[in-house]
Tab-separated table of C-alpha atoms and ligand atoms in Angstrom:
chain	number	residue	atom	x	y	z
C	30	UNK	CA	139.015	191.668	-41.122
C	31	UNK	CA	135.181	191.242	-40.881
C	32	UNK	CA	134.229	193.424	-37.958
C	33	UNK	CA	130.619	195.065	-37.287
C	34	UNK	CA	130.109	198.551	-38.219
C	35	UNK	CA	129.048	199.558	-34.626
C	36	UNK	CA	129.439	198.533	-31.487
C	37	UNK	CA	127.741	199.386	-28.104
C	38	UNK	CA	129.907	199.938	-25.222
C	39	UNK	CA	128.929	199.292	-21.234
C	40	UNK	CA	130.655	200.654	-18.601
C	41	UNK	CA	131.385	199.382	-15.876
C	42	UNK	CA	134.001	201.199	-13.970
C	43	UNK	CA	131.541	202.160	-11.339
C	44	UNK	CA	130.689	198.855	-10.658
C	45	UNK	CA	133.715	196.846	-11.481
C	46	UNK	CA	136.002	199.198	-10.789
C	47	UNK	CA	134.843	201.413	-7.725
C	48	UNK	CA	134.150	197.704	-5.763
C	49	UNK	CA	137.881	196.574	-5.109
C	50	UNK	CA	139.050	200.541	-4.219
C	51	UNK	CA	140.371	200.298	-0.850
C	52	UNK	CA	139.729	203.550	0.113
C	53	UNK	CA	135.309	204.224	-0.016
C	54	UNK	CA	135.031	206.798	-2.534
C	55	UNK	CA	132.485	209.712	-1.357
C	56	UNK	CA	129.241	209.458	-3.359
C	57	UNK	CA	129.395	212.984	-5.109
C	58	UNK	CA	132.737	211.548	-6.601
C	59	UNK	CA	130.873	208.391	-8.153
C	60	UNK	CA	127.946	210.750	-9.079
C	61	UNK	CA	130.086	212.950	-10.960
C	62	UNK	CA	132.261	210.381	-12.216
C	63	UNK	CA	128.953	208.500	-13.734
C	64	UNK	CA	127.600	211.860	-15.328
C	65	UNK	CA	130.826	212.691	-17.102
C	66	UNK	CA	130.498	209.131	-18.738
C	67	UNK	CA	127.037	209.540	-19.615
C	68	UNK	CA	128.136	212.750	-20.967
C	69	UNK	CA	130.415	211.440	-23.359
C	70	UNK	CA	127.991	209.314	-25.123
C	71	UNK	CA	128.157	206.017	-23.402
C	72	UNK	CA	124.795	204.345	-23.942
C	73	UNK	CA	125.034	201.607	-20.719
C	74	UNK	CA	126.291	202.260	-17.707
C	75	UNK	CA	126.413	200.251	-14.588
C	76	UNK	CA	126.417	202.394	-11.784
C	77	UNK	CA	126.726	200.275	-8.613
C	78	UNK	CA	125.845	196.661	-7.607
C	79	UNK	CA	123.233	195.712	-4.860
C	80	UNK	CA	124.836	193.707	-3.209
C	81	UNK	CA	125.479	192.596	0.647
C	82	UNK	CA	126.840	196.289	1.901
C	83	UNK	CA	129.391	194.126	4.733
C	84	UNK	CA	130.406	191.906	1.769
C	85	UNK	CA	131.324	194.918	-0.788
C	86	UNK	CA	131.440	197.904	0.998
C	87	UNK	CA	132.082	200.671	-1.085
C	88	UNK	CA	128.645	200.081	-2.827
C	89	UNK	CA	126.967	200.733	0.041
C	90	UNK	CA	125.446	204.023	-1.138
C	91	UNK	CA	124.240	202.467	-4.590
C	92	UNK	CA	120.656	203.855	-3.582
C	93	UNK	CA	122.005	207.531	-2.877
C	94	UNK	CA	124.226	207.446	-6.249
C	95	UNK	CA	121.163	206.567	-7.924
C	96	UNK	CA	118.864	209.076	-6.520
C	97	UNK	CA	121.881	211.744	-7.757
C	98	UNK	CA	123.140	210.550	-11.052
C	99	UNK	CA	121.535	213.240	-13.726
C	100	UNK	CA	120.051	210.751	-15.811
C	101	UNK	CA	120.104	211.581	-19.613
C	102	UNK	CA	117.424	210.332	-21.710
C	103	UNK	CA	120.072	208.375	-23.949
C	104	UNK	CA	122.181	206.183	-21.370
C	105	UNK	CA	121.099	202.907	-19.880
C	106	UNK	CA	121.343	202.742	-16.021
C	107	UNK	CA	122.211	199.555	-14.734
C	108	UNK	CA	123.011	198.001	-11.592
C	109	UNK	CA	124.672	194.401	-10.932
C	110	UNK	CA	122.227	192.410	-8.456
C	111	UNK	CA	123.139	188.655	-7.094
C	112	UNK	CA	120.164	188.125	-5.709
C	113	UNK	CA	115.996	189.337	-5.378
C	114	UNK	CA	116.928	191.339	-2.530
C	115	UNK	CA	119.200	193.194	-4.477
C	116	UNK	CA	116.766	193.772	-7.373
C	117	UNK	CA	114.041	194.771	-5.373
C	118	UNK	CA	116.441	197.333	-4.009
C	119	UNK	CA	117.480	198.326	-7.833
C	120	UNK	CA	113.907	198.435	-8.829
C	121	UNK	CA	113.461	200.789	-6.388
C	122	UNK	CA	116.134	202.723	-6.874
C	123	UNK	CA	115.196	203.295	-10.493
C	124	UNK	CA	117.371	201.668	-12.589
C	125	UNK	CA	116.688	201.145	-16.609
C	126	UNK	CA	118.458	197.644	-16.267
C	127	UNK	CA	119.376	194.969	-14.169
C	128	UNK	CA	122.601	192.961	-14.489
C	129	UNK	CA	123.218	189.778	-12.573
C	130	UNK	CA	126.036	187.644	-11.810
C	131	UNK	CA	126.298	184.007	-11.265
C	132	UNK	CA	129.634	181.623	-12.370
C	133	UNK	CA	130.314	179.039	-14.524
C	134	UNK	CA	132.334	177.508	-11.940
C	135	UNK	CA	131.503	176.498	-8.569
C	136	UNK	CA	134.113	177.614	-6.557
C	137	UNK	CA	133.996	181.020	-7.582
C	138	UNK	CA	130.478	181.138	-7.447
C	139	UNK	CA	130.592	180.106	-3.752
C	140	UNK	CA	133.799	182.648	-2.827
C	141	UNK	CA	131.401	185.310	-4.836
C	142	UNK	CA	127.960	185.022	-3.787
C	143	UNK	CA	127.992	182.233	-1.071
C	144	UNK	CA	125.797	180.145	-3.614
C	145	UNK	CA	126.444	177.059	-5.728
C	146	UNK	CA	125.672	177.552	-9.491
C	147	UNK	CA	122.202	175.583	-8.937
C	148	UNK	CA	121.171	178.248	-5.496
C	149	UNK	CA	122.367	181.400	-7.478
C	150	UNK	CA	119.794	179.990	-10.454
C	151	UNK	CA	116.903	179.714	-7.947
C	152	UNK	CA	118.256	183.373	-6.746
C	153	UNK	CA	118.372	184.585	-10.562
C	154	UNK	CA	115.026	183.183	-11.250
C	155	UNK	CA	113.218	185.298	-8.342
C	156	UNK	CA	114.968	188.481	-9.839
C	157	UNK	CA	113.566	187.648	-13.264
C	158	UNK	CA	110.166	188.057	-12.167
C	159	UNK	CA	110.825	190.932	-10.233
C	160	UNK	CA	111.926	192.711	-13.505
C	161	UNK	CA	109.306	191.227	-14.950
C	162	UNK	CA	106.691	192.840	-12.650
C	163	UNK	CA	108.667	196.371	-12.875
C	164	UNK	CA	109.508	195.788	-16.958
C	165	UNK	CA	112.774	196.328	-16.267
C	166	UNK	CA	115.316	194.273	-19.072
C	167	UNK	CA	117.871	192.027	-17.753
C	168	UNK	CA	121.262	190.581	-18.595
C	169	UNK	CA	122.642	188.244	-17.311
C	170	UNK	CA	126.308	187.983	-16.735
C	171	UNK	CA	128.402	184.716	-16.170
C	172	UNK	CA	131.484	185.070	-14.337
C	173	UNK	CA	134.676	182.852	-14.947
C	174	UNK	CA	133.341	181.670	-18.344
C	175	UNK	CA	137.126	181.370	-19.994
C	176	UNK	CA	138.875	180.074	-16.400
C	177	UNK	CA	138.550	179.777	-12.685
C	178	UNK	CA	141.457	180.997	-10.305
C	179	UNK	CA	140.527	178.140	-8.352
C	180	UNK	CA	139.744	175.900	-10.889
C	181	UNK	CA	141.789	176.901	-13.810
C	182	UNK	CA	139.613	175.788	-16.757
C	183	UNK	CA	136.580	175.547	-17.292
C	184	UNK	CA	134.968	173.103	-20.081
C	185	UNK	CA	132.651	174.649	-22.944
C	186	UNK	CA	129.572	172.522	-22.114
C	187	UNK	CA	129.939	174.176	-18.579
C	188	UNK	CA	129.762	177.274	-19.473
C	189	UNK	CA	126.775	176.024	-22.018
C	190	UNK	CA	124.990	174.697	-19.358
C	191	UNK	CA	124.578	177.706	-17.075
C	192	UNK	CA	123.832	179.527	-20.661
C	193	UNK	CA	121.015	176.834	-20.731
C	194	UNK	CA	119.611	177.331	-17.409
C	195	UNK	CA	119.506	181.597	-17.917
C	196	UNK	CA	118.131	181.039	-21.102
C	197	UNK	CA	115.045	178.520	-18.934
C	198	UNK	CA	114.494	181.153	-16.509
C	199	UNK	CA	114.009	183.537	-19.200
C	200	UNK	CA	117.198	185.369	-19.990
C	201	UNK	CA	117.554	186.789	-23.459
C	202	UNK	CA	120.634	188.899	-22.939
C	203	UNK	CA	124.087	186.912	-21.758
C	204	UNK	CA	127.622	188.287	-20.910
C	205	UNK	CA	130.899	185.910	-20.838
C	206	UNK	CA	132.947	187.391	-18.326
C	207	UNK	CA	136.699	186.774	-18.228
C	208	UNK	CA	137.246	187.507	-14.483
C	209	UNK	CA	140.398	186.818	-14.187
C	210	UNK	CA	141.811	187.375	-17.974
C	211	UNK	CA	142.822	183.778	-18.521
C	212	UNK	CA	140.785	183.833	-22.228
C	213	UNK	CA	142.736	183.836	-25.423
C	214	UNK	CA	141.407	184.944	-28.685
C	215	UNK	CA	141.369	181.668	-30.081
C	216	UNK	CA	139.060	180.714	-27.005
C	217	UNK	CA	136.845	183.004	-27.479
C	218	UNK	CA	136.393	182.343	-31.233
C	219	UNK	CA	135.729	178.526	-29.913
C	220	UNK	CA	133.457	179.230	-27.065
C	221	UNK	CA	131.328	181.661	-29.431
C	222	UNK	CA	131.174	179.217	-32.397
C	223	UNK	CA	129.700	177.025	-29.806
C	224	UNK	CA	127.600	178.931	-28.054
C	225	UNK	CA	125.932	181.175	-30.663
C	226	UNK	CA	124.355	178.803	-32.874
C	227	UNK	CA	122.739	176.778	-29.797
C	228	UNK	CA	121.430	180.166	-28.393
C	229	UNK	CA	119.937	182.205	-31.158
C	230	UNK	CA	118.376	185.327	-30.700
C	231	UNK	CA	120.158	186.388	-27.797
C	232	UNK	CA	122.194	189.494	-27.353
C	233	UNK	CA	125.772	188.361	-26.313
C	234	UNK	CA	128.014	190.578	-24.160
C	235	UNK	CA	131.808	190.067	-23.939
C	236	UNK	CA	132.757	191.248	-20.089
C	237	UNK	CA	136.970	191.543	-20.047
C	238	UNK	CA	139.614	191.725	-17.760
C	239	UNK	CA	143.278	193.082	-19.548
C	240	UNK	CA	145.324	191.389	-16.388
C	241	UNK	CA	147.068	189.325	-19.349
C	242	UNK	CA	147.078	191.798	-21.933
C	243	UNK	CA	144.573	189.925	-24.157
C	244	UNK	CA	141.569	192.001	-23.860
C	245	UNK	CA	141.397	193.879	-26.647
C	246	UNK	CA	142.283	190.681	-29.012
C	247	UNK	CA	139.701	188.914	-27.353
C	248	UNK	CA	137.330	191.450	-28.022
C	249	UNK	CA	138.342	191.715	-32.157
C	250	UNK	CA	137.519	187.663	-32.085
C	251	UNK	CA	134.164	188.023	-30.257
C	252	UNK	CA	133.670	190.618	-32.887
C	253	UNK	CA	135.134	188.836	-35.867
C	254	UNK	CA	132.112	186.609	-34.786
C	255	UNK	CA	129.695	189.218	-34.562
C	256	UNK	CA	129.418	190.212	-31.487
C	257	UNK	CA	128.602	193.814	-31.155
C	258	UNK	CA	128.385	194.623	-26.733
C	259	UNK	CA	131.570	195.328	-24.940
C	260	UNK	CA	131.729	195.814	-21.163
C	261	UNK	CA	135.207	197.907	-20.325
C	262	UNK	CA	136.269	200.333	-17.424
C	263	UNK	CA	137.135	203.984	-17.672
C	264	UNK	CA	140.778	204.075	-17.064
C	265	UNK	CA	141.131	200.241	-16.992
C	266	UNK	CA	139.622	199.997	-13.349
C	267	UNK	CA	138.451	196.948	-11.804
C	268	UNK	CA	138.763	193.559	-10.309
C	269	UNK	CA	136.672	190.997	-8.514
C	270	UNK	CA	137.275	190.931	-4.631
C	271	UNK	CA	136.709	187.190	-4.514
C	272	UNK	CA	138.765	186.379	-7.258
C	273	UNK	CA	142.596	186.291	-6.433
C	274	UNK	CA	144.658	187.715	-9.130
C	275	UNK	CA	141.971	189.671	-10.678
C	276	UNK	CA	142.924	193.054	-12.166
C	277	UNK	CA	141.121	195.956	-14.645
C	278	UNK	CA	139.023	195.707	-16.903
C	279	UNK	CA	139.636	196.426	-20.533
C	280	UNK	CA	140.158	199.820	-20.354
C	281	UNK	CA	137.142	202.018	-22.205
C	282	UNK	CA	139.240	204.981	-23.584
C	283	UNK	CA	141.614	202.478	-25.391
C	284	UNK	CA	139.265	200.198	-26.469
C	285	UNK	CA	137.276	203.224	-27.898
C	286	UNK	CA	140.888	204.629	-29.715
C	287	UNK	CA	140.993	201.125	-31.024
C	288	UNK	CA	137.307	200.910	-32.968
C	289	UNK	CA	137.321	204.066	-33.732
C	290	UNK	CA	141.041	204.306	-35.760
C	291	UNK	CA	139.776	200.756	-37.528
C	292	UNK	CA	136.527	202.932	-38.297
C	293	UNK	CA	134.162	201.174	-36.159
C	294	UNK	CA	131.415	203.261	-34.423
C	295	UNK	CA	130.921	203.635	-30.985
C	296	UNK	CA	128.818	206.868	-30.318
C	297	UNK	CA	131.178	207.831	-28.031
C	298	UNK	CA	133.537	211.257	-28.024
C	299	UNK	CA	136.692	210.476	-27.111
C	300	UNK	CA	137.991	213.434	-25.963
C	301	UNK	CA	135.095	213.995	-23.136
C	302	UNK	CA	136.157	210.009	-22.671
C	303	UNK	CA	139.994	210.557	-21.787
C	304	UNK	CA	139.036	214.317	-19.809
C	305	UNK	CA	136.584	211.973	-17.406
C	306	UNK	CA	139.429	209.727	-17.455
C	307	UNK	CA	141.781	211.798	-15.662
C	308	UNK	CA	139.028	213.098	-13.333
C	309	UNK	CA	138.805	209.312	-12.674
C	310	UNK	CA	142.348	209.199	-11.825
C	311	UNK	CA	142.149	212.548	-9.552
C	312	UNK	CA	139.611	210.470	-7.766
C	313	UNK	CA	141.087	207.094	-7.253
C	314	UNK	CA	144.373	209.021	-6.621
C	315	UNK	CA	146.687	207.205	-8.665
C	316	UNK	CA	147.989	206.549	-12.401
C	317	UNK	CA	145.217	204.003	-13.998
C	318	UNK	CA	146.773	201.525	-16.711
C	319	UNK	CA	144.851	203.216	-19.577
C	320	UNK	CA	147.215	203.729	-22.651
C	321	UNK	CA	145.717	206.558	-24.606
C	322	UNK	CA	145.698	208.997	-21.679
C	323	UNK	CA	149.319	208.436	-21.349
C	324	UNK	CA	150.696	208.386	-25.200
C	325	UNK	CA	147.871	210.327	-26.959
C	326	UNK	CA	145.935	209.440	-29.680
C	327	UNK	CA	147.314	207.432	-32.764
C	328	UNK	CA	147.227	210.394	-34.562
C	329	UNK	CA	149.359	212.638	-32.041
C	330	UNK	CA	152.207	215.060	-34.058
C	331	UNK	CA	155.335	216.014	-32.671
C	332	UNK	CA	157.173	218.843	-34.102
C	333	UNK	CA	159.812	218.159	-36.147
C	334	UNK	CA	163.241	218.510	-34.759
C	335	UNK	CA	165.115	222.018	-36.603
C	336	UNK	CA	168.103	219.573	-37.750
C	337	UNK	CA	165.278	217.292	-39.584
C	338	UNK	CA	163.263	220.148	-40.805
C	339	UNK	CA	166.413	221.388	-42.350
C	340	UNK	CA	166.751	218.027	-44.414
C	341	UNK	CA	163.402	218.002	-45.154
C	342	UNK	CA	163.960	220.941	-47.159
C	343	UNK	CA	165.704	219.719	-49.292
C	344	UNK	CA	163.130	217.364	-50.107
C	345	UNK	CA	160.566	216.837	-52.996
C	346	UNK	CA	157.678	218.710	-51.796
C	347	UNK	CA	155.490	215.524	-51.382
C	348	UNK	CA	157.104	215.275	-48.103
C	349	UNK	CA	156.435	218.326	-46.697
C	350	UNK	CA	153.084	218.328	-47.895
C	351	UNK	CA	152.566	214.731	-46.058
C	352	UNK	CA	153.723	216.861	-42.744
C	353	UNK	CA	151.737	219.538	-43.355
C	354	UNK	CA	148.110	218.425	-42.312
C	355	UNK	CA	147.706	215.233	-40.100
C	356	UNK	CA	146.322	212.164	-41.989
C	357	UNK	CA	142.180	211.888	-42.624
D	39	COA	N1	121.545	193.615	-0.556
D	39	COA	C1	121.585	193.856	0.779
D	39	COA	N2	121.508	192.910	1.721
D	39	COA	C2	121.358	191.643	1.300
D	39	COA	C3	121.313	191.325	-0.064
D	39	COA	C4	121.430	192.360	-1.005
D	39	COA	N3	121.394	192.127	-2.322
D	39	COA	N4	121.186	189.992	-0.169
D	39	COA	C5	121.126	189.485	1.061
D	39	COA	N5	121.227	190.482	1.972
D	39	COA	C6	121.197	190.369	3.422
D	39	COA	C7	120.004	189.562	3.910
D	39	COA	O1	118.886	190.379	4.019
D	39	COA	C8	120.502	189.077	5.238
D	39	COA	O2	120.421	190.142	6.174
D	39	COA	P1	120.206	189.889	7.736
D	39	COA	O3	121.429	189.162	8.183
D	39	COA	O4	120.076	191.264	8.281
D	39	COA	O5	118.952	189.070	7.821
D	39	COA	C9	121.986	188.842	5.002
D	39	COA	O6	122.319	189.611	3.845
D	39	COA	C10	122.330	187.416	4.748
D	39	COA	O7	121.541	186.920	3.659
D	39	COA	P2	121.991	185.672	2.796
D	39	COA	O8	121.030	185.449	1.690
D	39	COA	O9	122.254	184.513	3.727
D	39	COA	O10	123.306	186.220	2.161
D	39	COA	P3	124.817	185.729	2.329
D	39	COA	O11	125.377	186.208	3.598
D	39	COA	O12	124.912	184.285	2.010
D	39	COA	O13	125.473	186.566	1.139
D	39	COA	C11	125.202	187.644	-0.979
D	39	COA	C12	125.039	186.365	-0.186
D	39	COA	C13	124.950	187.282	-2.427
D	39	COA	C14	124.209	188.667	-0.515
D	39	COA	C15	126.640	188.183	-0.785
D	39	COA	O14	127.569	187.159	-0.918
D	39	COA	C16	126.952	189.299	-1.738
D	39	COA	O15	126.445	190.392	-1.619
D	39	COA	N6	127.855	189.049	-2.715
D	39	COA	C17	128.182	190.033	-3.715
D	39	COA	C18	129.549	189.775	-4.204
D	39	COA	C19	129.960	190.803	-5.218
D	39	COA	O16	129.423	191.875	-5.339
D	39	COA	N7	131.011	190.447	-5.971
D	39	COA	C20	131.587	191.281	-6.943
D	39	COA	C21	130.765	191.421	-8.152
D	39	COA	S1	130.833	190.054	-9.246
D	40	ZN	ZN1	134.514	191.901	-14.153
């Protein structure tokens, strides 16, 4: 496999994940939830979205968690904005970056933001120049870019043509987002091979959801292609509110277990990953579909059973030797 040697990670739990929680989750909880990710050596985070606080209410305090994150000097602060209200509100709130949102299709876009494709650009445009003015960097994120819910697919020169109209108002960073996980690897390879060559120079971003288990394939394709930014939720949180059927993202710990036992770099230590994990899981109060947390690391030993290490014995000493240290 051709992969990159190093990869940069976003996540997005906070955002992506916190938003659908039924239950609002008390802003010390996201505060320390986004500090033991920094911690851990995620280099993006987004911590919130400002968005409508009636619309998505458990983002209401995005200002507050802002003002208490502990920011560390080597992790990118984000926030996801629909609109210039909203980044005016995440300019002031200090954030490093600004993430928006529109869709490549128009249904979603309108369940989402209350926008067509063509309003949201006008929208998207405005919060450009805001950035602009406070030299904050922007990327800009495009929902439903492998399928709608409402529209089930969604054509390649679509999706190109929203990529189009970023790249005119001036965006030089894009995420595809899989909202709904309806994006196969093969997909992804085809959308890329499109997209990339048109687009060069900009910094691609694969957003995923795992709700049909082909998140992490999707993301060796987009890599495969040399793609190098991930977006993925501690614990495999998340799920769009306006998008029926949505579930978590790809879940950062395993994706993490995955690059790093193929050797790719992340920056990230996994162990402070899967301990904020379960802090994660104290705080949502329930068991999070995250793999690793659950069955251990690849490299996990289990003592060997008397009646086998009786056998063994017996052996050459080769195998004992193999059992004796776990494998580099
Ligand atoms: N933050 C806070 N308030 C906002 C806002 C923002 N970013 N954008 C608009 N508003 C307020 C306006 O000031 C206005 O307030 P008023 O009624 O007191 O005058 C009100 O919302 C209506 O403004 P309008 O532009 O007509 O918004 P809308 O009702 O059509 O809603 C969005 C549009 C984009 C604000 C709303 O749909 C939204 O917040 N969507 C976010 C969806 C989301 O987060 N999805 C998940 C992530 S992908
Ligand atoms: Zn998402």
């Amino acid at each position: 496999m051709k992969l990159p040697d190093r990869v940069t990670i976003c996540e997005v739990g906070p955002r992506d994940g916190f938003q659908i929680e039924p239950e609002f989750i008390p802003t010390e909880q996201k505060v320390e939830v986004v500090d033991l990710l920094a911690a851990s050596g995620l280099e993006r985070i987004e911590v919130t979205s400002f968005v409508h606080p009636k619309v998505v209410p458990q983002t209401r305090d995005a200002e507050q968690v802002m003002a208490k994150i502990r920011r560390r000097p080597s992790t990118r602060y984000a926030a996801l904005v629909p609109n210039d209200k909203g980044a005016v509100r995440a300019v002031d709130a200090g954030v490093d970056a600004i993430h928006t949102v529109v869709s490549a299709s128009e249904s979603h876009n309108l369940a989402n933001v209350n926008m067509t494709i063509a309003e949201s650009i006008e929208k998207l445009r405005a919060v450009m120049q805001v950035a602009e003015r406070a030299r904050v960097p922007v990327a800009c994120g495009i929902s439903t870019s492998f399928g709608c819910p409402f529209e089930t697919e969604v054509p390649i020169p679509q999706v190109e043509s929203v990529v189009r109209r970023l790249v005119d108002i001036g965006a030089r960073a894009i995420g595809l987002a899989d909202t709904t996980g309806m994006a196969n690897p093969r997909q992804v390879a085809r959308t890329l091979e499109h997209l990339m060559p048109k687009f060069p120079g900009i910094e691609w971003t694969l957003h995923t959801h795992d709700t049909r288990a082909m998140a992490i394939p999707n993301i060796l394709a987009a890599m495969e292609l040399g793609v190098t930014h991930f977006d993925s939720s501690i614990g495999g949180l998340g799920g769009c509110p306006f998008a029926p059927g949505a579930s978590g993202n790809v879940c950062t710990e395993d994706l993490v277990h995955c690059l790093h036992a193929m050797g790719v770099r992340t920056g990230i230590d996994l162990d402070r990953l899967l301990a904020a994990s379960r802090r994660v899981q104290d705080v949502v109060g329930r068991t999070l579909p995250g793999q690793i947390v659950k069955a251990g690391t690849w490299d996990r030993r289990y003592p060997v059973p008397d009646a086998v290490a009786a056998r063994l014995g017996a052996l050459p000493a080769a195998v004992a030797v193999r059992l004796g240290a776990p494998r580099a």
